[in-house]
PDB file of C-alpha atoms in Angstrom:
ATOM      1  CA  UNK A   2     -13.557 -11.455  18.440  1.00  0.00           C
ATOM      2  CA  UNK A   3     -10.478 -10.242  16.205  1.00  0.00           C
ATOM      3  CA  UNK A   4     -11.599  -8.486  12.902  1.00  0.00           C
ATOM      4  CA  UNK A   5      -8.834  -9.216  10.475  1.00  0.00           C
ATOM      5  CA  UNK A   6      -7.516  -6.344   9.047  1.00  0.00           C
ATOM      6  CA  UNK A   7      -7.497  -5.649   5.448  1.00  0.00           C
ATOM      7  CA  UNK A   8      -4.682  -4.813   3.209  1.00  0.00           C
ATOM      8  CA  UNK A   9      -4.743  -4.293  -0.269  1.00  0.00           C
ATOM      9  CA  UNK A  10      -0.799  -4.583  -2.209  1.00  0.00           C
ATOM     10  CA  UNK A  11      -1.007  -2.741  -5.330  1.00  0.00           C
ATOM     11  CA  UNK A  12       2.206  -4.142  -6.988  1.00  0.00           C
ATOM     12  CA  UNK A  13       2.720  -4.843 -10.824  1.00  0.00           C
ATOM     13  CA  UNK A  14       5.883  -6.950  -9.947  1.00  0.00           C
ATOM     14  CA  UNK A  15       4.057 -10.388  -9.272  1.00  0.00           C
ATOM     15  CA  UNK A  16       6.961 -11.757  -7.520  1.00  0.00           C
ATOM     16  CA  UNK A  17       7.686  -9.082  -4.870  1.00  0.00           C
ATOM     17  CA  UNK A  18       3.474  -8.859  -4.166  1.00  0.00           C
ATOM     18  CA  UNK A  19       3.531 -12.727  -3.688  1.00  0.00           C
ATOM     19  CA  UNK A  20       6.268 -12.496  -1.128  1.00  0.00           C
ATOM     20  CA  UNK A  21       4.668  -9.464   0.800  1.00  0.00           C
ATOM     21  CA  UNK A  22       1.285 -11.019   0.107  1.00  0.00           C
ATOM     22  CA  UNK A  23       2.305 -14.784   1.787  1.00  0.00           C
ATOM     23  CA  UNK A  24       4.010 -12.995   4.829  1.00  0.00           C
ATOM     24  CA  UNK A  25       1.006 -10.439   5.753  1.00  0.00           C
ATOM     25  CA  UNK A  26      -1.496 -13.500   5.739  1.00  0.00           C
ATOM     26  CA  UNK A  27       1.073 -15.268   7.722  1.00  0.00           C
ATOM     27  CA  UNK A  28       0.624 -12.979  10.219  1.00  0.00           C
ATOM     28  CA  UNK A  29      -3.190 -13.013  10.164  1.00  0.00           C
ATOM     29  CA  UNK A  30      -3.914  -9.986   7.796  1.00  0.00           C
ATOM     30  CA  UNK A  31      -6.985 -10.316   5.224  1.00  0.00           C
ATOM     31  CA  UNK A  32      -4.768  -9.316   1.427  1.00  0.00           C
ATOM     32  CA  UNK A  33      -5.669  -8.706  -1.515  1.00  0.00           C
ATOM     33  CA  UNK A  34      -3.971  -7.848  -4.549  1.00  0.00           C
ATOM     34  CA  UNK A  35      -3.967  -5.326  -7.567  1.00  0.00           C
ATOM     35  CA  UNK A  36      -1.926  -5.429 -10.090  1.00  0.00           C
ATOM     36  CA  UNK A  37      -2.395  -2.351 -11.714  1.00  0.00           C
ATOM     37  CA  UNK A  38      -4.038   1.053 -10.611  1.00  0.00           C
ATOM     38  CA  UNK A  39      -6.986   0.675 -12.310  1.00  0.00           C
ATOM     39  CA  UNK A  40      -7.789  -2.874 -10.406  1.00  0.00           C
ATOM     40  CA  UNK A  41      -6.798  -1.111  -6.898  1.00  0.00           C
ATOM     41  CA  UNK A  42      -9.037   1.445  -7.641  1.00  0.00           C
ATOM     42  CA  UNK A  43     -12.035  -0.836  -8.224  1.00  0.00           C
ATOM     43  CA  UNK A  44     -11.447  -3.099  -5.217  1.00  0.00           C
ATOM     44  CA  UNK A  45     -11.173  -0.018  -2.680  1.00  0.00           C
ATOM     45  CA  UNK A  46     -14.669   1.130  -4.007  1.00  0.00           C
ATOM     46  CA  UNK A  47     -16.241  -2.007  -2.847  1.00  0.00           C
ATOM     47  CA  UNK A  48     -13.572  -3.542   0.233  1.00  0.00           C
ATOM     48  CA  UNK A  49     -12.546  -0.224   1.732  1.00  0.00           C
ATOM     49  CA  UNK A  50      -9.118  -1.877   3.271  1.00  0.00           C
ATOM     50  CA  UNK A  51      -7.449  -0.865   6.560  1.00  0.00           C
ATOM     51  CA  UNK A  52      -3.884   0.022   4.830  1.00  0.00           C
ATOM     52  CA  UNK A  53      -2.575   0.095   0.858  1.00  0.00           C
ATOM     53  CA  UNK A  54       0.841  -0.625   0.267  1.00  0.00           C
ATOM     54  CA  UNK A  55       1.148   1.140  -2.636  1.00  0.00           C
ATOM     55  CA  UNK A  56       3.536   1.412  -5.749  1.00  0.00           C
ATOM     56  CA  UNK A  57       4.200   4.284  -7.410  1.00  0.00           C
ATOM     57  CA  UNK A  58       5.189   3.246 -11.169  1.00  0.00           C
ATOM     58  CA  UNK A  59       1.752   0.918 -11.993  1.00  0.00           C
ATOM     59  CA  UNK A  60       0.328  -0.058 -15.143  1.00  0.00           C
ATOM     60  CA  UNK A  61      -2.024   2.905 -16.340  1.00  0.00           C
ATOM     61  CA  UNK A  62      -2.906   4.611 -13.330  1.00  0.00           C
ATOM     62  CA  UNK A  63      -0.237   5.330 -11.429  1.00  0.00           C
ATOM     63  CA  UNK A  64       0.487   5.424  -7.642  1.00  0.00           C
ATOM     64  CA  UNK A  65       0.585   9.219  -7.087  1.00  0.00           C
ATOM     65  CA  UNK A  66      -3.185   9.256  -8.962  1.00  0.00           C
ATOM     66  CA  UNK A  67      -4.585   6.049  -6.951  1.00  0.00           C
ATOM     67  CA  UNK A  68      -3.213   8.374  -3.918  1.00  0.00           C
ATOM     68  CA  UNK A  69      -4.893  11.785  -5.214  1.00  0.00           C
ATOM     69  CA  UNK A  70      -7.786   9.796  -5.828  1.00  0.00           C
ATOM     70  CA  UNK A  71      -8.297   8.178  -2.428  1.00  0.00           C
ATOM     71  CA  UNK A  72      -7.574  11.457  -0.751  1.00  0.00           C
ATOM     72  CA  UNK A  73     -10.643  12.825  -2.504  1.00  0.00           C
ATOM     73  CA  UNK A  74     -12.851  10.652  -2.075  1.00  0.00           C
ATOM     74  CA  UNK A  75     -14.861  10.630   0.825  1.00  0.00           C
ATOM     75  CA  UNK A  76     -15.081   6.871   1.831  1.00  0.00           C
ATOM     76  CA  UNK A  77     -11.137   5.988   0.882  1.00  0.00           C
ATOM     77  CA  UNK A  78      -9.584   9.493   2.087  1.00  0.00           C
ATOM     78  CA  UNK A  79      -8.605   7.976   5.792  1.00  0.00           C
ATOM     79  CA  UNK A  80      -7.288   4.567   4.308  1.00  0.00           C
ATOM     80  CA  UNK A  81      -3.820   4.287   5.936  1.00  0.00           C
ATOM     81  CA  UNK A  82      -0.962   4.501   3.044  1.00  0.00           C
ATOM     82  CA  UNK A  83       2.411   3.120   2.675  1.00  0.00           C
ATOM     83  CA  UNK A  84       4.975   3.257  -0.418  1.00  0.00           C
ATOM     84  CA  UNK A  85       6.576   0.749  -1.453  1.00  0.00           C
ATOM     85  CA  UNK A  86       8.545   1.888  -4.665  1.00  0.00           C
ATOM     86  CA  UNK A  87      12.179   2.166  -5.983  1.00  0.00           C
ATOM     87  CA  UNK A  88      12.030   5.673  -7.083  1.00  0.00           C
ATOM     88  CA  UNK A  89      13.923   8.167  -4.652  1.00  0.00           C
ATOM     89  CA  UNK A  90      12.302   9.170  -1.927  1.00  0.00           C
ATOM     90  CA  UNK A  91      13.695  12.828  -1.431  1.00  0.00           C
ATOM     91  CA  UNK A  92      12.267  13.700  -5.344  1.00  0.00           C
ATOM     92  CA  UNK A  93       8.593  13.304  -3.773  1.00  0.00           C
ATOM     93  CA  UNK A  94       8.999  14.654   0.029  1.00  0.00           C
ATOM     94  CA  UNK A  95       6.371  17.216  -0.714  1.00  0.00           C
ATOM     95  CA  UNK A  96       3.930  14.446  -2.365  1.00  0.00           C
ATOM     96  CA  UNK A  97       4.220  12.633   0.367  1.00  0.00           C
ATOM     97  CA  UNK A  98       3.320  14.889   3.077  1.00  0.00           C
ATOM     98  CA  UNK A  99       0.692  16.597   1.197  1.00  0.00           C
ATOM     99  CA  UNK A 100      -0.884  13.388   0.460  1.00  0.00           C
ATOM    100  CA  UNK A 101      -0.465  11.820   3.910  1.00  0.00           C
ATOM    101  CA  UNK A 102       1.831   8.834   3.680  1.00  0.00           C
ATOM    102  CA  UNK A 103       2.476   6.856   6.611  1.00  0.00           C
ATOM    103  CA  UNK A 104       5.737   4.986   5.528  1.00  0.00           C
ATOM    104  CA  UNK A 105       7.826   4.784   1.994  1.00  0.00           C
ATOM    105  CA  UNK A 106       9.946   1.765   1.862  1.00  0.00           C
ATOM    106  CA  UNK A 107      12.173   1.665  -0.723  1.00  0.00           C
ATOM    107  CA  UNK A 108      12.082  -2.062  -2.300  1.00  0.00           C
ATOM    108  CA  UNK A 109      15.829  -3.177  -2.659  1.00  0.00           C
ATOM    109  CA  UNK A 110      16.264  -1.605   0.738  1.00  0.00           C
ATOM    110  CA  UNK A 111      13.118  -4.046   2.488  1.00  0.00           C
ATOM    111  CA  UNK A 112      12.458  -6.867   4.288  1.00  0.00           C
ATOM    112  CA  UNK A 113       8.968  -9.000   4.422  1.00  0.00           C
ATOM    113  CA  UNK A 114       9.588  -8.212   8.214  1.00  0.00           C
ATOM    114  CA  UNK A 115      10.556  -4.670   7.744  1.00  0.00           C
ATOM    115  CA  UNK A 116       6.959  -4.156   5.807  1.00  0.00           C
ATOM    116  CA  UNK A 117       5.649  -6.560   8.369  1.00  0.00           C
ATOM    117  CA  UNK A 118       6.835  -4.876  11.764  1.00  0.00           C
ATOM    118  CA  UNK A 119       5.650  -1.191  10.254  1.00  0.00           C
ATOM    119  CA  UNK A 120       1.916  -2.577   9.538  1.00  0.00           C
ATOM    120  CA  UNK A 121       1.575  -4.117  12.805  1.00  0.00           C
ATOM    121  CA  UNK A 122       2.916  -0.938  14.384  1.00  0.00           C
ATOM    122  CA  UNK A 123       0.261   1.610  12.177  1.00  0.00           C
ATOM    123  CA  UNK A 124      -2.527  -1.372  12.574  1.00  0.00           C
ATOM    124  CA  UNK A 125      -2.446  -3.289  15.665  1.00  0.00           C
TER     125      UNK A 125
END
């Protein structure tokens, strides 16, 4: 029996999390989606996913802070993490080493099957 992975897609932009959100189902992933950091934070405490795709510049709680807070939390602090953001990456090289991110795609510069192809790779 395959366990469907989970993925939760913490995107503000509803457009760009319904295209990522369509294409990981496609491909047999269980998503779900926050909108804000606040709402990620509340869904990890109860479905602990496999992978967040995270973006940095969120509604009230930002990225960096869902990050810190996963990291010190006991339950959350192995859930896989990748960026998806259009801030420059080399300004947060440090942040994301320290705080053990996997990937950071920058939007304009992504595909569905660029996103697609990394979370099979890091989950499959």
């Amino acid at each position: 029996i395959c366990i469907m992975k989970r993925i939760l897609l913490v995107e503000d932009d509803s457009f760009i999390s319904e295209i990522y959100s369509k294409r990981l189902s496609r491909e047999g992933y269980d998503v779900t989606m926050a909108n804000n950091g606040q709402m990620a934070l509340d869904n990890m405490k109860n479905h602990r996913p496999d992978l967040a795709v995270l973006d940095i510049n969120l509604p009230d709680v930002s990225g960096w802070e869902v990050l810190k807070f996963m990291r010190n939390d006991e339950v959350l602090k192995h859930v896989k993490v990748f960026i998806l953001s259009n801030l420059n990456r080399q300004a947060f090289e440090d942040k994301i080493a320290s705080l053990g991110v996997l990937k950071y795609f920058i939007k304009v510069e992504t595909t569905p099957d660029m996103l697609v192809n990394s979370v099979k790779e890091i989950l499959n």
